[in-house]
Coordinates of C-alpha atoms and ligand atoms in Angstrom, one line a residue:
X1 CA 40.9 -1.7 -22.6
X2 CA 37.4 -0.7 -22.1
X3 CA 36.1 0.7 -19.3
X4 CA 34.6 -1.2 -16.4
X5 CA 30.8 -1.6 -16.5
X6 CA 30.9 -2.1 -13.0
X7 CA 33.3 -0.4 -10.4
X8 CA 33.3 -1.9 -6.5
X9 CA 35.4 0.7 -4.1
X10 CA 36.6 -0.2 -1.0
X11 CA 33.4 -2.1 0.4
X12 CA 32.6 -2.5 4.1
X13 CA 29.6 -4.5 4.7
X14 CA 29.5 -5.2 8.8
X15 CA 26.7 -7.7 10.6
X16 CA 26.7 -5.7 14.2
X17 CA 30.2 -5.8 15.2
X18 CA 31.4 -9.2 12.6
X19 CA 32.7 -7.3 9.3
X20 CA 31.9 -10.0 6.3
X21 CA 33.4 -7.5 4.2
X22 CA 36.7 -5.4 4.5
X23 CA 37.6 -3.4 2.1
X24 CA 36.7 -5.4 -1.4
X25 CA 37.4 -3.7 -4.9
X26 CA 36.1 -5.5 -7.9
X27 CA 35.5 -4.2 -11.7
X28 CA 33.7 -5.7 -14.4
X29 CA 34.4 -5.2 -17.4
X30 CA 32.1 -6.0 -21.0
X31 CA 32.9 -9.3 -22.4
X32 CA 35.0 -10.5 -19.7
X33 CA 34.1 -13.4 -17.3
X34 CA 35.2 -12.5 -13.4
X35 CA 35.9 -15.1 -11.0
X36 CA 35.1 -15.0 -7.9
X37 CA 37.1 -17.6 -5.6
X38 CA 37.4 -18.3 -1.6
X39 CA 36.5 -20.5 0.9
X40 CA 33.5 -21.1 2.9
X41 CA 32.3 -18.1 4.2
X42 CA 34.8 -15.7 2.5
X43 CA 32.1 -13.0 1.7
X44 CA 31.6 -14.0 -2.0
X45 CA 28.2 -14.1 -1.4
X46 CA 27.8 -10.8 0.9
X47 CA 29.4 -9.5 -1.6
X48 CA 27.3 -10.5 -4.7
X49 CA 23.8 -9.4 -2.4
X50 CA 25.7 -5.7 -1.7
X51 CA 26.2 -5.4 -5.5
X52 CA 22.5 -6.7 -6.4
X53 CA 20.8 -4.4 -4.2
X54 CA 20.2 -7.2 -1.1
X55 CA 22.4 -5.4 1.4
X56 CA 23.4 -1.8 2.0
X57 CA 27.4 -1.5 2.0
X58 CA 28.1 -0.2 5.4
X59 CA 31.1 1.9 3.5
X60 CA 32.3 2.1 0.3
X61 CA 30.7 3.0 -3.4
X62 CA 29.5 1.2 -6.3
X63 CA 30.0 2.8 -9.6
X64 CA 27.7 2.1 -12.6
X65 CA 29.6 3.6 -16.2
X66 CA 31.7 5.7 -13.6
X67 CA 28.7 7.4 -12.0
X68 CA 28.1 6.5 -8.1
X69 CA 24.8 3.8 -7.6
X70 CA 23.6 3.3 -4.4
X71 CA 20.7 0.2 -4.4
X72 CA 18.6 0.5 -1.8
X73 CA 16.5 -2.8 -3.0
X74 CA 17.2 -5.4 -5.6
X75 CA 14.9 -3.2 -8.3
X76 CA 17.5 -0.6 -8.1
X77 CA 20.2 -3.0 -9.1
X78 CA 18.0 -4.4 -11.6
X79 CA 16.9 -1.0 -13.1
X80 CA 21.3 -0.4 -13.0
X81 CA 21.7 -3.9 -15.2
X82 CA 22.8 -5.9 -12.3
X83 CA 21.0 -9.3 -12.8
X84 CA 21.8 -12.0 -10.5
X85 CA 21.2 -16.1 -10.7
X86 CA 21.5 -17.1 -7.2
X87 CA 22.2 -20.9 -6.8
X88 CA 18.4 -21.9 -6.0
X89 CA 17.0 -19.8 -9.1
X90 CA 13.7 -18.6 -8.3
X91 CA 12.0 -20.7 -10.4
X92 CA 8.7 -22.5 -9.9
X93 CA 8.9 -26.0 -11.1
X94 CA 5.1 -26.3 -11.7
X95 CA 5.0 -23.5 -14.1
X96 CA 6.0 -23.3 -17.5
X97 CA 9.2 -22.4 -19.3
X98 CA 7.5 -19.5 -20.5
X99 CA 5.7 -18.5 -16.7
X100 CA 9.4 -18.5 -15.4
X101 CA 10.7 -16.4 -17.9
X102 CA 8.3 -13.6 -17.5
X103 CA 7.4 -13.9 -14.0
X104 CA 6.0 -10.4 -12.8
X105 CA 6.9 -8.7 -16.4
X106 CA 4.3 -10.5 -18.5
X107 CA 3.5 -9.2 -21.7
X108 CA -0.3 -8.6 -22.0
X109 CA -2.7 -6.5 -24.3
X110 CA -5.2 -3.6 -23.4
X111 CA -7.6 -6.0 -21.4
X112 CA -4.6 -7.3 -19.1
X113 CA -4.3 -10.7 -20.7
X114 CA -1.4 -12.1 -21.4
X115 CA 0.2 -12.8 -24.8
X116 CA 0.9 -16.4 -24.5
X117 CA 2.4 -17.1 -28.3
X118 CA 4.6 -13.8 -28.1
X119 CA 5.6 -14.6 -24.6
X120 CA 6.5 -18.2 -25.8
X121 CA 8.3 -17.4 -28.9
X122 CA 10.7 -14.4 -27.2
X123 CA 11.6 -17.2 -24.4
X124 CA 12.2 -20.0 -27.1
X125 CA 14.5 -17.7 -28.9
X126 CA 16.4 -15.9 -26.1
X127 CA 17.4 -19.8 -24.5
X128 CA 18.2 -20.3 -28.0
X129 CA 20.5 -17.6 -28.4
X130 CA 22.7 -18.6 -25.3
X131 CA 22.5 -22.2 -26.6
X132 CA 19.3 -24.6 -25.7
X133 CA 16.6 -25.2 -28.3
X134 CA 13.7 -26.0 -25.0
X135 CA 12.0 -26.1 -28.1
X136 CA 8.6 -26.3 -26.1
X137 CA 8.5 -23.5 -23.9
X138 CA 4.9 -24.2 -22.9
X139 CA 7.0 -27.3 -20.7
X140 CA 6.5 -27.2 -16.9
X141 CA 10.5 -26.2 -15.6
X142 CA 10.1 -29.4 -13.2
X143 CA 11.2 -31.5 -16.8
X144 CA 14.4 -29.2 -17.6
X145 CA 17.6 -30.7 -17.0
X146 CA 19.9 -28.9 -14.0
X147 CA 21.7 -27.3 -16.6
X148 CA 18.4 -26.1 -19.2
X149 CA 17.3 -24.3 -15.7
X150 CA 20.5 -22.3 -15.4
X151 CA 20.1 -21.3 -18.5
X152 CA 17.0 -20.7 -18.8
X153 CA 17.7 -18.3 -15.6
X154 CA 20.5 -16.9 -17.2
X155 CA 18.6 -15.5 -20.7
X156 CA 15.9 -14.1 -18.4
X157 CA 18.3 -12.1 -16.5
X158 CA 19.9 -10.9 -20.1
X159 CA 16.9 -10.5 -21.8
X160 CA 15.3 -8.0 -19.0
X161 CA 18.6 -5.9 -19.3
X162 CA 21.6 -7.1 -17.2
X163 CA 24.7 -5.9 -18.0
X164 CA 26.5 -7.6 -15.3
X165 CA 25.2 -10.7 -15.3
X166 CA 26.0 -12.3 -11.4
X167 CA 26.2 -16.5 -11.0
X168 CA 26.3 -17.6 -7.8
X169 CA 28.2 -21.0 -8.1
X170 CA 26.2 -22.5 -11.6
X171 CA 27.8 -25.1 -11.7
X172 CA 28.1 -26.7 -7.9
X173 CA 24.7 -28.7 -8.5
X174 CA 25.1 -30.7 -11.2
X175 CA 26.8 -33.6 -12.9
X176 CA 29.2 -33.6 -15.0
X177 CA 28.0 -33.0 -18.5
X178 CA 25.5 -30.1 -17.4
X179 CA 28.4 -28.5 -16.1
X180 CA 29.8 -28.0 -19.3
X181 CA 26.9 -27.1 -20.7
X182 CA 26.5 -24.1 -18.2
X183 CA 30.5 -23.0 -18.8
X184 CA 29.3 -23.1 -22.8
X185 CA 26.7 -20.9 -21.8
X186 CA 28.8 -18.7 -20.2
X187 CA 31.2 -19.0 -22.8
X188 CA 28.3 -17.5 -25.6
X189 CA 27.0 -14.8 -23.2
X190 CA 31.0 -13.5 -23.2
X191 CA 31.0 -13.4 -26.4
X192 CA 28.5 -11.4 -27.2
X193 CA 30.9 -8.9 -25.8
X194 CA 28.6 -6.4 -24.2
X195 CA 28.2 -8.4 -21.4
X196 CA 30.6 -8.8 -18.1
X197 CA 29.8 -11.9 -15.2
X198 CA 31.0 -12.7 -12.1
X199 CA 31.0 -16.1 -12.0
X200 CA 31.6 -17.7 -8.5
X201 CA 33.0 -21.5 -8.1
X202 CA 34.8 -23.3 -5.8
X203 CA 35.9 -25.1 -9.2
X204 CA 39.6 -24.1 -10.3
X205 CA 38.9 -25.7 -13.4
X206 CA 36.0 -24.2 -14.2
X207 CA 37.0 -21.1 -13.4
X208 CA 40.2 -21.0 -15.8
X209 CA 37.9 -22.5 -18.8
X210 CA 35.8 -19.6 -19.0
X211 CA 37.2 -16.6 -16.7
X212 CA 39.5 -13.7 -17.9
X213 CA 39.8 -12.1 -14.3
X214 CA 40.3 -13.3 -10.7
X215 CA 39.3 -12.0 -7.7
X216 CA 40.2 -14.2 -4.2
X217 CA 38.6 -13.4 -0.9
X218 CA 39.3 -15.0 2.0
X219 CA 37.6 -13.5 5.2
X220 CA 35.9 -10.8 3.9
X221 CA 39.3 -9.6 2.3
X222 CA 40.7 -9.5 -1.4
X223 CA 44.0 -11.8 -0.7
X224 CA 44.7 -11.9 -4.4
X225 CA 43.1 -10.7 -8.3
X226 CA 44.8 -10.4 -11.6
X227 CA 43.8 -11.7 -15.0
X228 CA 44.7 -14.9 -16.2
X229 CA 48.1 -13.5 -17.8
X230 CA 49.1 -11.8 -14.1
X231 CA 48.3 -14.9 -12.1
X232 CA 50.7 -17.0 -14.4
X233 CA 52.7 -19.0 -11.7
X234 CA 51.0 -18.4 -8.7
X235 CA 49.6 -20.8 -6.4
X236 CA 45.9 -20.3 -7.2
X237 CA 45.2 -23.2 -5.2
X238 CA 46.5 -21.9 -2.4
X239 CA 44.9 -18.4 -3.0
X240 CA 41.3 -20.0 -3.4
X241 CA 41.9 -22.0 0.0
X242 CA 42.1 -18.5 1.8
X243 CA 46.0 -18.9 2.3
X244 CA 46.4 -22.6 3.1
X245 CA 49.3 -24.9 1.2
X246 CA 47.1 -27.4 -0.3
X247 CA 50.2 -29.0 -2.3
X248 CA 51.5 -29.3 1.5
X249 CA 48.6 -31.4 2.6
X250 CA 48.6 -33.3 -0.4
X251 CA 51.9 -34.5 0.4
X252 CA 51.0 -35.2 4.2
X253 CA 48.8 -37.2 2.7
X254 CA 50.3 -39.3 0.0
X255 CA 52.4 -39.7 3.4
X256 CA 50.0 -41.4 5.5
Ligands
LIG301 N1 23.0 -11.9 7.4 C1 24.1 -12.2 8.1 N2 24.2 -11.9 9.4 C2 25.4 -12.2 10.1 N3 26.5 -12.8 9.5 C3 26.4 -13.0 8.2 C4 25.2 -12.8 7.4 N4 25.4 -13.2 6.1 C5 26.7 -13.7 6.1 N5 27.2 -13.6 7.3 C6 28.6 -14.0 7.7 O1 29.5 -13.4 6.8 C7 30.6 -14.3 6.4 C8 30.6 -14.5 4.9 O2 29.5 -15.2 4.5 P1 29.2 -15.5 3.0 O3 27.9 -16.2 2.9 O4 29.3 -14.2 2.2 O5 30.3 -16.4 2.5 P2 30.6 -17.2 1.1 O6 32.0 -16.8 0.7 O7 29.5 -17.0 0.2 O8 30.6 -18.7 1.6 P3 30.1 -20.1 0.9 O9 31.2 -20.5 0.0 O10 29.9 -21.0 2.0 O11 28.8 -19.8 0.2 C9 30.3 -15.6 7.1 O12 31.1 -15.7 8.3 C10 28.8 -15.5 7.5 O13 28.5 -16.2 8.6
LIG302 MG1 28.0 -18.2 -0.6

């Protein structure tokens, strides 16, 4: 087994006297898809912001490649190869393909303009790589599908270095088909093999196509993790719902 790219130990992460976070180990590993399951308000993504440089841990350490990190801004877990795609993206809809992909780290030549046809071509082939031919990058983003903005999100974040590549739910906004489309994106960037995600969904199915790993919080607590192998006849149902017998209300249901 390799080691973990990423190591989470024991993380507190308090909001005045509320603690969203109590005591949360995590480890990412290189080719390996994490999932990262709970209910509303279980501290996925408190935990996600500590780990990308958002919020300080109020205890606890982070280990990059088994050395301590400690992020005081998101540049810091950038520098670290943490890149995150939070569910809203951060793109701009008016700009181009290429704009996005390179926003704040344009290429440009001694006179500070930018290289347009390099910038175009490196954006076209990195969306390529993780499986869309956008083959017009010089596109406004506001005519991408859902899906071609995810992952167009998602080779911006790889290409500018991340090592642990962080989804915050990809798939929770779109239909049907562009869902799969994102999990096959997901499915190419783990293959690649040098790359480890945490991928957070309310979607049991989703999460057992593409994840290797588990990790359940419910209120700010770790009520269950294994790999797909050690979580073989548990209720994982039951462990995303923070503890509640879903199968039971099912049949109070079917009751009715
Ligand atoms: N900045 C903050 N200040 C105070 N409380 C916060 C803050 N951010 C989050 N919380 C609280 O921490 C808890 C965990 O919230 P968090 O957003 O991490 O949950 P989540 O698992 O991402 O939920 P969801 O599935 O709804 O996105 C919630 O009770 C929330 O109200
Ligand atoms: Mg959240």
């Amino acid at each position: 087994m390799a080691e973990p790219y990423m190591r989470v130990e024991n993380i507190v992460k308090k909001f005045g006297p509320f603690i969203a976070l109590n005591g949360v180990n995590l480890e990412v590993y290189p080719g390996e898809v994490h999932a990262l399951l709970g209910d509303n308000g279980a501290g996925k993504s408190t935990l996600i912001k500590t780990l990308a440089g958002v919020h300080a841990p109020t205890s606890g350490q982070i280990y990059i490649e088994g050395q301590p990190a400690n992020f005081r801004s998101p540049r810091d877990a950038s520098n670290a190869g943490i890149g995150t795609v939070y569910q809203d993206l951060a793109l701009n809809q008016l700009m181009s393909v290429t704009r996005n992909f390179f926003m704040g780290r344009e290429i440009t030549n001694a006179f500070g303009s930018m290289k347009m046809d390099e910038m175009d071509k490196i954006a076209h082939e990195e969306m390529l790589k993780i499986g869309i031919d956008f083959s017009d990058p010089t596109q406004a983003v506001g005519t991408m599908s859902g899906g071609q903005r995810q992952t167009l999100a998602i080779a911006r974040a790889i290409h500018f270095g991340a090592r642990v590549l962080i989804l915050d739910e990809p798939t929770s906004a779109l239909g049907q088909k562009q869902q799969m489309e994102v999990l096959k994106t997901i499915k190419r960037v783990r293959a690649r093999g040098d790359i480890g995600i945490i991928f957070i969904t309310h979607n049991e199915i989703h999460s057992k196509l593409v994840a290797d790993r588990f990790t359940f919080l419910a209120l700010g607590q770790v009520i269950g993790e294994g790999t797909k192998a050690e979580l073989e006849g548990q209720d994982i149902r039951r462990l995303m719902a923070g503890g509640a017998d879903i199968g039971q209300l099912e049949k109070e249901f079917a009751e009715l």
